[in-house]
Coordinates of C-alpha atoms in Angstrom, one line a residue:
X1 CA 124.4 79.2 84.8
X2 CA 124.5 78.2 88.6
X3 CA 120.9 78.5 90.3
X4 CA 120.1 81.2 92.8
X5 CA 120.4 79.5 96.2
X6 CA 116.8 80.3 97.9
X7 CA 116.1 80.0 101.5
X8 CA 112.8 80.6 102.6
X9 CA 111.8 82.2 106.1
X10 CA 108.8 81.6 108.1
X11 CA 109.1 83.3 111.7
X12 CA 106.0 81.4 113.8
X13 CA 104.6 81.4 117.0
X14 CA 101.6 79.4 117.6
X15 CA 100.4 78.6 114.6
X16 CA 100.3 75.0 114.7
X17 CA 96.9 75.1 112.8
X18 CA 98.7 76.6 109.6
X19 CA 102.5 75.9 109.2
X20 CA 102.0 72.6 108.2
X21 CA 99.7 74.1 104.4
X22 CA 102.4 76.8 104.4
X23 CA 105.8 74.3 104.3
X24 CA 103.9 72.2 101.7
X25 CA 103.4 74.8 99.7
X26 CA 106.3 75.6 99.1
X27 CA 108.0 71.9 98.5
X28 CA 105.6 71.9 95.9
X29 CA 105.9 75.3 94.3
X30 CA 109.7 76.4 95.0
X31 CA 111.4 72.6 95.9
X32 CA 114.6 74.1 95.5
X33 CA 114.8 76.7 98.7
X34 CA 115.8 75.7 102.2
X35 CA 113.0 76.2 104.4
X36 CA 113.5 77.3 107.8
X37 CA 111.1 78.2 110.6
X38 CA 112.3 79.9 113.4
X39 CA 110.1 79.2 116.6
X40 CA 109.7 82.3 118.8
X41 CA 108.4 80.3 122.2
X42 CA 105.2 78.6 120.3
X43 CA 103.2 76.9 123.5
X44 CA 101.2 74.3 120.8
X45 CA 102.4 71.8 118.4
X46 CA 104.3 74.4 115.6
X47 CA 107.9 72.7 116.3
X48 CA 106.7 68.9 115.6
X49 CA 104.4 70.1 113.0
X50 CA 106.7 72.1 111.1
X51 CA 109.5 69.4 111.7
X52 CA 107.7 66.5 110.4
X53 CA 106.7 68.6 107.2
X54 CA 110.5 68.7 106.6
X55 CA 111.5 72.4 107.6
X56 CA 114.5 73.1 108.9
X57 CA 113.2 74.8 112.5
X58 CA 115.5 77.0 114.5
X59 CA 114.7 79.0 117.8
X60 CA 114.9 82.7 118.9
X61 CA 114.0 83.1 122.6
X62 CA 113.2 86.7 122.8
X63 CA 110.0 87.7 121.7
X64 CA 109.1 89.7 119.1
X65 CA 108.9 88.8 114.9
X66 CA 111.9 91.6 114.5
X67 CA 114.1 90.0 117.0
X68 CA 113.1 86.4 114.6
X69 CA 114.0 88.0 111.7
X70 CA 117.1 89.7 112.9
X71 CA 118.5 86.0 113.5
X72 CA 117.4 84.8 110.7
X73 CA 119.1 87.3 108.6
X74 CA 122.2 86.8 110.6
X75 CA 122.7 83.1 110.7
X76 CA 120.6 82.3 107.0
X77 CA 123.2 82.3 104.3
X78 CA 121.5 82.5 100.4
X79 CA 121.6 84.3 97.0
X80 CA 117.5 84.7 97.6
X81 CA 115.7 85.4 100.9
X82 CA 111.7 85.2 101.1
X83 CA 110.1 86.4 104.1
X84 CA 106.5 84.8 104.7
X85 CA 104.0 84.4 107.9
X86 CA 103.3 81.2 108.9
X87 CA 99.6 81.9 109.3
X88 CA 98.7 80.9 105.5
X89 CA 97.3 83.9 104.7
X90 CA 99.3 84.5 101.6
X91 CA 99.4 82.8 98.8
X92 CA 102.5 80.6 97.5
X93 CA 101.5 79.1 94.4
X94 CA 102.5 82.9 93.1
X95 CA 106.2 82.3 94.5
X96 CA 107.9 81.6 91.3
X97 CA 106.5 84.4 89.2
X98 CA 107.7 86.8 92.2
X99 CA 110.8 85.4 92.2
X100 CA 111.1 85.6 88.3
X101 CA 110.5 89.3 88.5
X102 CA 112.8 89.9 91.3
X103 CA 115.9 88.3 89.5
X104 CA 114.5 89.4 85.9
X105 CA 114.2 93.5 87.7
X106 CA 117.5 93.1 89.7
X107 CA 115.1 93.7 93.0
X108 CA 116.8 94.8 96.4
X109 CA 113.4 94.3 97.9
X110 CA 109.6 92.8 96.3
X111 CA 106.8 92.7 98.3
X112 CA 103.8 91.5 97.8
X113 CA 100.8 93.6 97.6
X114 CA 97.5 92.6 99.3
X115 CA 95.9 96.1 98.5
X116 CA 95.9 96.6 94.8
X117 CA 93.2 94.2 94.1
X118 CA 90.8 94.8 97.2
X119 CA 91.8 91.2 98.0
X120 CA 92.5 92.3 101.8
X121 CA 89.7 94.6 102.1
X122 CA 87.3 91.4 101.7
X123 CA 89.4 89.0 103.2
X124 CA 90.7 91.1 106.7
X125 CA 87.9 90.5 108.8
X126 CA 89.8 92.5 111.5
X127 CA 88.0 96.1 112.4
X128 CA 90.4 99.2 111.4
X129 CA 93.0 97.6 109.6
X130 CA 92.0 98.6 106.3
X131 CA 92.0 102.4 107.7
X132 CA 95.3 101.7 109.4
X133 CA 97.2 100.6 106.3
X134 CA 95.9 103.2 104.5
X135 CA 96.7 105.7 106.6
X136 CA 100.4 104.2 107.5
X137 CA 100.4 104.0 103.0
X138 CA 99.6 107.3 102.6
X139 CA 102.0 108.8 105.6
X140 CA 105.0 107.0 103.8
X141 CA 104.3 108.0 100.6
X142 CA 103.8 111.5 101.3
X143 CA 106.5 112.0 103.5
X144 CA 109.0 109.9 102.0
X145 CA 108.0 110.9 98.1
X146 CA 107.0 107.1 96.7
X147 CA 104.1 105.6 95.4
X148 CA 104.5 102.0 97.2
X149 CA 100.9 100.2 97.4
X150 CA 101.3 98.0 100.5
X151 CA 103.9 98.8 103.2
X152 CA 102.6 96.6 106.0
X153 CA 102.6 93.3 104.3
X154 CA 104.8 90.2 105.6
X155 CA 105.8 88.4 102.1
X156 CA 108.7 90.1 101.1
X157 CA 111.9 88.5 99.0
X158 CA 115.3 90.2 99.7
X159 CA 118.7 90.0 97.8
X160 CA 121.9 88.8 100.2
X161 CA 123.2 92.8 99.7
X162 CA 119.9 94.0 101.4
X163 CA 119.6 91.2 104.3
X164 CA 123.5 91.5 105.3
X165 CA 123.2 95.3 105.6
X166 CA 119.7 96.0 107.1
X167 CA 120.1 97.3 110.4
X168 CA 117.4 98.4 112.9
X169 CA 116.5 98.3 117.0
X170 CA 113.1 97.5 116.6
X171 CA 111.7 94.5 118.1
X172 CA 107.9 93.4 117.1
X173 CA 105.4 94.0 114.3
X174 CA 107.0 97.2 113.1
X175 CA 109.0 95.1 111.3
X176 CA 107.0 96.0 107.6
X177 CA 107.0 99.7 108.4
X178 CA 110.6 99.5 109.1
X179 CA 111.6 97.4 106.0
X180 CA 110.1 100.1 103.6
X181 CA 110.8 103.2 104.9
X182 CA 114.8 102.0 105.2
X183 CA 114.9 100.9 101.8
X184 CA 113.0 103.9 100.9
X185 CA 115.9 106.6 102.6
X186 CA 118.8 104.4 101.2
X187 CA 117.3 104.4 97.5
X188 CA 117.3 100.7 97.3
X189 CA 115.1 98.6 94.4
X190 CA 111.9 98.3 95.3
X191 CA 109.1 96.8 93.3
X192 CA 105.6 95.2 94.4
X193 CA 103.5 92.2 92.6
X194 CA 99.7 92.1 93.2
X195 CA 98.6 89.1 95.4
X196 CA 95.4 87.2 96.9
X197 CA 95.4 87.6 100.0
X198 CA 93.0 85.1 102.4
X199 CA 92.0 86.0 106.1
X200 CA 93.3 83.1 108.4
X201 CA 91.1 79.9 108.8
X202 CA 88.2 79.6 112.1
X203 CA 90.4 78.6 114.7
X204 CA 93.7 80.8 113.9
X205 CA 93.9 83.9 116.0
X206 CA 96.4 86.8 114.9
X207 CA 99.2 88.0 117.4
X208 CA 98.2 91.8 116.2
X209 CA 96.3 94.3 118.4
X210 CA 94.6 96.8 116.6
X211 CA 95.4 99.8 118.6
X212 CA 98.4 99.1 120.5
X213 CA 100.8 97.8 117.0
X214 CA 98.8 100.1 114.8
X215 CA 100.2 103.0 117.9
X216 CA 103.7 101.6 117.9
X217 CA 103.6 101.8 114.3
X218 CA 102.9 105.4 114.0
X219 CA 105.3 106.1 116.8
X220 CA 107.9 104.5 114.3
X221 CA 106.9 106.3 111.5
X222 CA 107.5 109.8 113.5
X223 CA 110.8 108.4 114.6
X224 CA 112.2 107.4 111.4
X225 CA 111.0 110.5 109.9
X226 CA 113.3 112.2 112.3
X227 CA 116.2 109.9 111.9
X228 CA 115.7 110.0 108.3
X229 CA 114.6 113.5 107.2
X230 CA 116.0 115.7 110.7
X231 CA 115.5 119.1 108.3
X232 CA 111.7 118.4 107.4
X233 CA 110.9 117.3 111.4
X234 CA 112.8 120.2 113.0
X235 CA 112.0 122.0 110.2
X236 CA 108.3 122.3 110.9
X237 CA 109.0 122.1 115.1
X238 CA 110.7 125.2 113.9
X239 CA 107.4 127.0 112.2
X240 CA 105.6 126.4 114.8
X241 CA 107.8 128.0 117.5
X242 CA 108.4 130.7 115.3
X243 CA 105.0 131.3 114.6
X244 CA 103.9 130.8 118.3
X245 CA 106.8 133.0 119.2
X246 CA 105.6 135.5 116.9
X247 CA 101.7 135.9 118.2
X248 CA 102.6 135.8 121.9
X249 CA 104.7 138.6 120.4
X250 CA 102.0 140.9 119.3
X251 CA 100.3 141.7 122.8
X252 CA 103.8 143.6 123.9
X253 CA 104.7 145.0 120.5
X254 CA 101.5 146.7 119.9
X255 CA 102.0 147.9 123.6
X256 CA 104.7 149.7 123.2
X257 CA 103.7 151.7 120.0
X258 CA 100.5 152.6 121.6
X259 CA 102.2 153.4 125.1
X260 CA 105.7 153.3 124.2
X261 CA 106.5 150.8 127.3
X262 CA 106.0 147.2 127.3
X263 CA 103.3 146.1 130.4
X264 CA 103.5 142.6 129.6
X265 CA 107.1 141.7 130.0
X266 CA 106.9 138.2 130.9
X267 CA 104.9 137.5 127.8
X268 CA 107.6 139.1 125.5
X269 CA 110.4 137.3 127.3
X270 CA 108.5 134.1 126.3
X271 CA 107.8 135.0 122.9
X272 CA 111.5 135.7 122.4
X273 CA 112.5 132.6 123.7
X274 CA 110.3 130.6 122.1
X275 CA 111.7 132.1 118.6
X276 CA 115.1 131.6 119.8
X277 CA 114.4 127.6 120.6
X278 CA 113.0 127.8 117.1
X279 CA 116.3 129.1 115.3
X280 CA 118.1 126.0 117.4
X281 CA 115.3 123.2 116.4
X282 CA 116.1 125.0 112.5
X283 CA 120.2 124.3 112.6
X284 CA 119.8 121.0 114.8
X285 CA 117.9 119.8 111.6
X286 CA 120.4 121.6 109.4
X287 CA 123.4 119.6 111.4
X288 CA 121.5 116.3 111.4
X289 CA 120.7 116.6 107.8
X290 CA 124.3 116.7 106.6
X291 CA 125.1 114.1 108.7
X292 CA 122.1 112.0 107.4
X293 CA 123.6 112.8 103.9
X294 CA 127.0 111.3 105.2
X295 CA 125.8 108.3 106.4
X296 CA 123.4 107.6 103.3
X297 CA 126.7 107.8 100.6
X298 CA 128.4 105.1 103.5
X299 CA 125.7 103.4 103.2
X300 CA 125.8 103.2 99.5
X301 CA 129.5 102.2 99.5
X302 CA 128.9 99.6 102.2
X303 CA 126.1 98.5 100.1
X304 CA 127.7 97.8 97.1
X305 CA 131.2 96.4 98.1
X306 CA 129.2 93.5 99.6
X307 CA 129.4 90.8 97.4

């Protein structure tokens, strides 16, 4: 039986002060992948470090880890793609065993999960993160019906069918939230395996800020959910017109059975409207939704004629 060809993906910048560990690693743990590191405009020594420890290092000029990993995807050709930072925060010695399951499972997507054994709440020294995953976790899970334990996390393997398909406009660290909640809507594999997860070494600085990626990331998950689930988003913009609607309707209604004329005329022209907007915001999610359904069985077939 012919091996899996394995490529191994590393999108850096600046992180001279870890690539070298991570590259190791992995000649000495999976010395059968291609490893490439694809340089996103690092101003320290990544490039010549990364080079000497005999990666394979590439360049994407516009900035942003998505944008990395969008040319990665495109130009990489393997049977096996794994998707890791270059800050050595996770572990590789693991890499086999999560390899083994994602063959052995037949895996679209495995990620591995920093959450399950508290190994990132006493590692991440950064404030709010814990809350952030959590809350980005539980958001997913309840809107999208799962029970996935770490959405945010950067070591990820992918089969050819997923990385030749995946498709997205995002650009930075959305990237995670984005992987999941696509291969949650097209009903792809997905399976996790528990990992130790370290905080960076003293003198490594993370590109994330707190409350500007953890925003964009919530701003995603609103947008998806539209894109992904149009009845349930316009669905509930629809309640609350309707409801709305419906109170700014009682002032004039109760009027006109007391008085039999309506005073406040403005306010029941309002109400009205807003109820009629809400019967629109219902059927532009009913539309959307059948066309959502469309594209997912296109999806499917595209998905599985790719060889």
């Amino acid at each position: 039986m012919v091996s899996p060809k394995i490529a191994v993906l590393i999108p850096c910048y600046n992180e001279a002060l870890t690539i070298g560990t991570v590259v190791k690693d992995f000649k000495t743990f999976l010395p059968q992948a291609d490893i490439y590191v694809y340089d996103n405009n690092s101003k320290d020594d990544t490039v010549a470090i990364a080079k000497a420890e005999g990666a394979i290092v590439r360049h994407e000029k516009r900035q942003g880890k998505a944008n990395v990993v969008f040319k990665m995807f495109r130009e990489i050709e393997a049977d096996i793609y794994i998707m890791i930072d270059g800050d050595d925060t996770y572990p590789v010695d693991c890499v086999q065993e999560m390899v083994d399951q994602f063959i052995e499972n037949n895996c679209d997507m495995l990620v591995g999960d920093r959450l399950s054994n508290n190994s990132y709440k006493k590692e991440n020294k950064r404030a709010f993160h814990n809350f952030g995953n959590n809350l980005v976790r539980n958001l997913i899970n309840v809107f999208f019906g799962s029970e996935l334990k770490d959405i945010l996390s950067g070591y990820r393997i992918f089969s050819k069918k997923f990385v030749k398909n995946y498709a997205s406009t995002i650009k930075g660290f959305e990237l995670e939230t984005d992987l999941s909640i696509y291969s949650l809507h097209n009903g792809l594999a997905i399976e996790e395996y528990s990992i130790n997860y370290r905080d960076r070494p003293e003198g490594s600085e993370s590109k994330l800020n707190t409350f500007t990626d953890g925003f964009k990331v919530i701003k995603l998950f609103f947008n998806l959910v539209r894109l992904y689930k149009p009845l349930l988003f316009f669905g509930v913009v629809s309640a609350v017109l309707f409801i709305v609607g419906v109170l700014f309707m009682i002032v004039p209604i109760t009027e006109y059975f007391e008085y039999k004329y309506v005073y406040k005329v403005p306010t029941l022209i309002f109400s009205i409207m807003l109820i009629i907007v809400s019967l629109l915001a219902f059927m532009t999610g009913l539309i959307l939704d059948n066309i959502s359904i469309i594209d997912r069985k296109n999806f499917r077939v595209r998905y599985n004629s790719t060889k």
